[in-house]
């Protein structure tokens, strides 16, 4: 056991910190708020060139053979920098979904353009309510091929993806799921990106009206697909916790700066216990959430499906609590200015909220934990 | 100790409710449409005039000043019916509740005669000019200066967090009239006309996307020398009284508004099935209980204010309801689910329940942050020692 | 509407404050901790002489015809003084249960010795778990009379009561309850007072082994009894909230004294915001709980069964929160000394706990509120 | 970054677990009976000697001082197996973890040779003499005096919150050796034998009914002049290091003990059916998550301490677990219901889960209240300005 970064992991963290400092310095997120793409293509190209898209994929699949800890290191820095990128969508969700469901040859073929950054891919793994694998899309046989009907909600970067992987219910087998892929211009597919509270987490709402799906576009079907996709979502949940840790850290840093500089009643407000102790509580949340995120990454990497489920659940609940509390506290510590559009506090507050809802609520995660604990 | 209303009170309620219904089904129907925007000033001004004409402008005031000497119970009824009708907070709240009460307590007879009847008639709107960029929680750190130049005060400085300034005709301002003074000393409470070249208004966009607050730049703004409430240098005491009025009967209107919001959320929870979720059920029940406690505390506070014996229950009121409403905003998002994150239109503009999640972050900040509230409770009401200044 | 004390209510409060100041000054509760009776008979006799036992009973039943507000005034002062007395048991529970279920003549006859203080009475209205009307006692026909079997839990002052009113299930009608009374020496009745966490709220555990019950001892039976007893419990719940308010007030006062006097880092600890703001929060709890208790008393007095249920539920939940938070904070503010047996803080902490469980939990009360709200 | 154990670690665990099982099924079976009382000192002393003889006394220490140079992983395993076996905290925790670590860091070679081997062998028990009636949160306000009288220090004063003093052979004491000094200056760290006439022990009864703590009156108590750790006047720095060790590896044992408590509560909830109550289910799941987070944070803290780079994660650890355990105590009462309020016997003596409700109130007070913890985190680790003193 050695629950600390290896030298290589430390170097990766330094590289990620440097990368985001260069490409997403404080204030850069402002441009994303009015941006149709919702991310900066130049930053994305630079990230692709860092070779991070395949960090955690097996070498046989074209990846670097590293693990969730390394992925988490990137996501933590992205979260701290408030830098929206289709990294989780393409590498954390779509690529893993391909790997988990497609035959090896087919997987390599599909993964190549994703890993090279030639295309952006994403996974539509939620239904209208935004809950993972509670799907509102159904695939049914239609002549020699299939047709897809229904909807998918809250698809990360679905509005700019070049390839959409869609989880759907199998009309022939209500208990089974399948995974298929579509091009964004597929007839019958409507992709809409409404204005959402968190402008830094672009998500699309998809509608499927009798979309024709050729057999070759169906990657996996049958009883194993649901479990495979659950693993993909669980891994992505742990990565989201790492992003939450970064966001919470940014909250703490902004608040510390303000508390040291803002003077009231003749002294820095950070010298008053009401502020000082709140900051201490924020630090407790940040650090315990960081511990939880990396612990979960290790547990998931080293353990079985139950360990993965346990890790994802525990990380999600605590990461969501931590970021939400820190973001709310950041507004409070800043006072009126923290309530304005010009200050970053509200961006973090809204990120905290959307992150906490990604793939499902914390309450649902607790319910799942209760099941894992066999609280019958 | 009695909660029930008298027959006269019931009659007042019936008359008011029917008048409101008639207005809000007719000419003022837009006021309670979900997308009604408080920037629609012309309608709001017309509405205040209509209230004034019907004798509902400032019911608590003496008849001589445009009021109708309403009892506490009737004021409670007014606040309840107002919110029950689905109206947003009184557009001239600042003028009626804050300036009105301040002038009644500290104004000269001339000032009362000049300023109160237009408030009751709904013809003059007011803004509050207390906070400054470096005087928020520490309000005594005010830097805005005013000097007497002949028969007028001339003001220079900057105010912030001024609500609805574009709609205001007048602003009451806390300004430093004793050069070189510091802290609470040397401040005066001045009444300043808004529509003059020396007053520049810059809107502040909030995290909700709205522009409800403003920065006000005072650059040689002028007002008549008589427009000072209290003596020069007494402004701090007058302003503190004003802030106390902020937590008066208007909080009951707030409580009734929250009642409506909670009813909407309960309806939504039943409609989307989440009322059956045991955790949400529990939190909705707790929200109901909290709101009921808030009502109990408001009524007790008002009864004691009415008797001239305000107590701790009033001091804690804002802390209680601010925290309640913030938790309520979180509950809204849990009950409505991710759908609540999607804006109803192409702009960043939230309405109804989802907006509360954002808006309520201000509930623990405005009119004295929770931290300041706790200091006030502890030092003024519990007699705990003050902290050393830096 | 006038939500403030009348002059008469103010005088009653002054009288109650004076009474408990004389009979239960600070420190008096200590003697109760090792006391088999669990109350001071002299204080009880003095209270009887004040004429308060029949405050809220109709004049026709031998009472003073006042209401719940007046009863709450007494209970608040008793709670503030940490003065255990069988007042709630005898006047708040037993007498009301008689009034609610017995014929008028029979009621007057039974009430007379209770109101005169000649006997102490109590109500066994909970089953083994201590939840009101979830009963573990069953009454069945047996020859010309009845027999009672089973148990009742957490009966206030059951160990010293001269007459025990027992709520039981009707063996012939599973949906109905009945009320009967027993003398403490009834054959087959076992009365046990175990050591309980809160030594200031003496409660007995009763066991019934084929206790013979003559028909005359059965006061009420049939479908109305459950509703009648529910009203009795609801009123007692509101009175318990008043007691909680008193306890919370005592917590605040003790903590304020300590915070003003205890010096650390060269100044009174009450000048530090960590302590000062905690005390402000305690004051918020105390005052809102006080508002809630009297509001509930008025609502219950003026309204129908639903209003009573709503009032009791709301008062219970908030009163329990308030007292529990204040009592926990009192220990924290006092530091180590607050954790010792010699200090009163633990007595209040334990009172807060037992009060919050009286007749059922706060969670159950929330459930009931949800039902009242028709959250189907 | 890796959680898995090596084969050697697994072997260590197996060997330890089997040794513990043999002891606890045999001669020391009483140690894990539910009614085992920590006042049974003779058994506890025998147990520490048995541990020492088996080489488990102080596994982290160098072999030369009675240890076995155990790796961090092995220390983690030891703490886990200890708690898993159902043992209460190490009876000589104060000596092993606090004094041991202090001497390793700041003791002279003679002091190490004199005091560490008996700790590893389990033959000398220690108490801590820091707190005083007027030096709790403000530890620097210590009044106990010590003066050099020939070849001995002579101590006068009063200590409080001293755990298990009756069982202690020695006590380390923070005392004022510079007459007239104030605050953190002028204090020294002295090692004082307990069994002498100048040391009077008075037990303090706690709200649990137990007498675990004591007041200690030092009335001319003596110790050899050599029994000072660090230089005279350096006591504050030495004591602060000691308090840091308090939050070291022992917290992992705590975490493992909490694991056992939670497992017991889960079993109880399943047995009494309350595991099906949705609200309690939710809170049990949250308790599980909180405990898991605590474990993660402990492991990270230990790994960083082991590398010589302790971080904020260690600074926040006590605040986190203290608050967790207090909430857990409340959950216990909700899961067990009113039955938990009834004592198991005729005395006011609670055991097992219900006792946690009472005992855990101390978790936010001892070893630095939550308020002091937050000050330390904010000032030492976040660099926030100190407050003005009075």
GROMACS .gro file of N, CA and C in nm, chain C residues 230 234 238 300 304-315 368-369 372:
model
   57
  996UNK      N    1  -5.575   1.029   2.069
  996UNK     CA    2  -5.482   1.102   1.983
  996UNK      C    3  -5.485   1.251   2.015
 1000UNK      N    4  -5.177   1.468   2.140
 1000UNK     CA    5  -5.137   1.587   2.065
 1000UNK      C    6  -5.126   1.709   2.156
 1004UNK      N    7  -4.779   1.928   2.252
 1004UNK     CA    8  -4.760   2.073   2.249
 1004UNK      C    9  -4.707   2.122   2.384
 1066UNK      N   10  -5.424   2.488   1.831
 1066UNK     CA   11  -5.490   2.369   1.883
 1066UNK      C   12  -5.616   2.408   1.959
 1070UNK      N   13  -5.972   2.278   1.467
 1070UNK     CA   14  -6.031   2.145   1.465
 1070UNK      C   15  -5.922   2.038   1.484
 1071UNK      N   16  -5.961   1.912   1.466
 1071UNK     CA   17  -5.866   1.802   1.484
 1071UNK      C   18  -5.744   1.815   1.392
 1072UNK      N   19  -5.769   1.857   1.268
 1072UNK     CA   20  -5.657   1.870   1.177
 1072UNK      C   21  -5.563   1.980   1.225
 1073UNK      N   22  -5.619   2.090   1.270
 1073UNK     CA   23  -5.536   2.198   1.321
 1073UNK      C   24  -5.455   2.151   1.441
 1074UNK      N   25  -5.518   2.070   1.526
 1074UNK     CA   26  -5.447   2.017   1.642
 1074UNK      C   27  -5.332   1.927   1.599
 1075UNK      N   28  -5.360   1.839   1.504
 1075UNK     CA   29  -5.256   1.747   1.455
 1075UNK      C   30  -5.141   1.827   1.393
 1076UNK      N   31  -5.177   1.925   1.312
 1076UNK     CA   32  -5.076   2.009   1.246
 1076UNK      C   33  -4.992   2.081   1.352
 1077UNK      N   34  -5.061   2.138   1.448
 1077UNK     CA   35  -4.992   2.215   1.552
 1077UNK      C   36  -4.899   2.127   1.633
 1078UNK      N   37  -4.947   2.010   1.671
 1078UNK     CA   38  -4.865   1.921   1.755
 1078UNK      C   39  -4.742   1.876   1.678
 1079UNK      N   40  -4.762   1.847   1.551
 1079UNK     CA   41  -4.654   1.794   1.470
 1079UNK      C   42  -4.546   1.900   1.449
 1080UNK      N   43  -4.591   2.018   1.412
 1080UNK     CA   44  -4.498   2.126   1.387
 1080UNK      C   45  -4.423   2.164   1.514
 1081UNK      N   46  -4.497   2.171   1.624
 1081UNK     CA   47  -4.433   2.210   1.750
 1081UNK      C   48  -4.331   2.105   1.793
 1134UNK      N   49  -4.613   1.222   0.961
 1134UNK     CA   50  -4.752   1.261   0.984
 1134UNK      C   51  -4.782   1.394   0.917
 1135UNK      N   52  -4.687   1.485   0.925
 1135UNK     CA   53  -4.706   1.614   0.858
 1135UNK      C   54  -4.721   1.591   0.707
 1138UNK      N   55  -5.062   1.494   0.646
 1138UNK     CA   56  -5.153   1.608   0.657
 1138UNK      C   57  -5.145   1.695   0.532
   0.00000   0.00000   0.00000
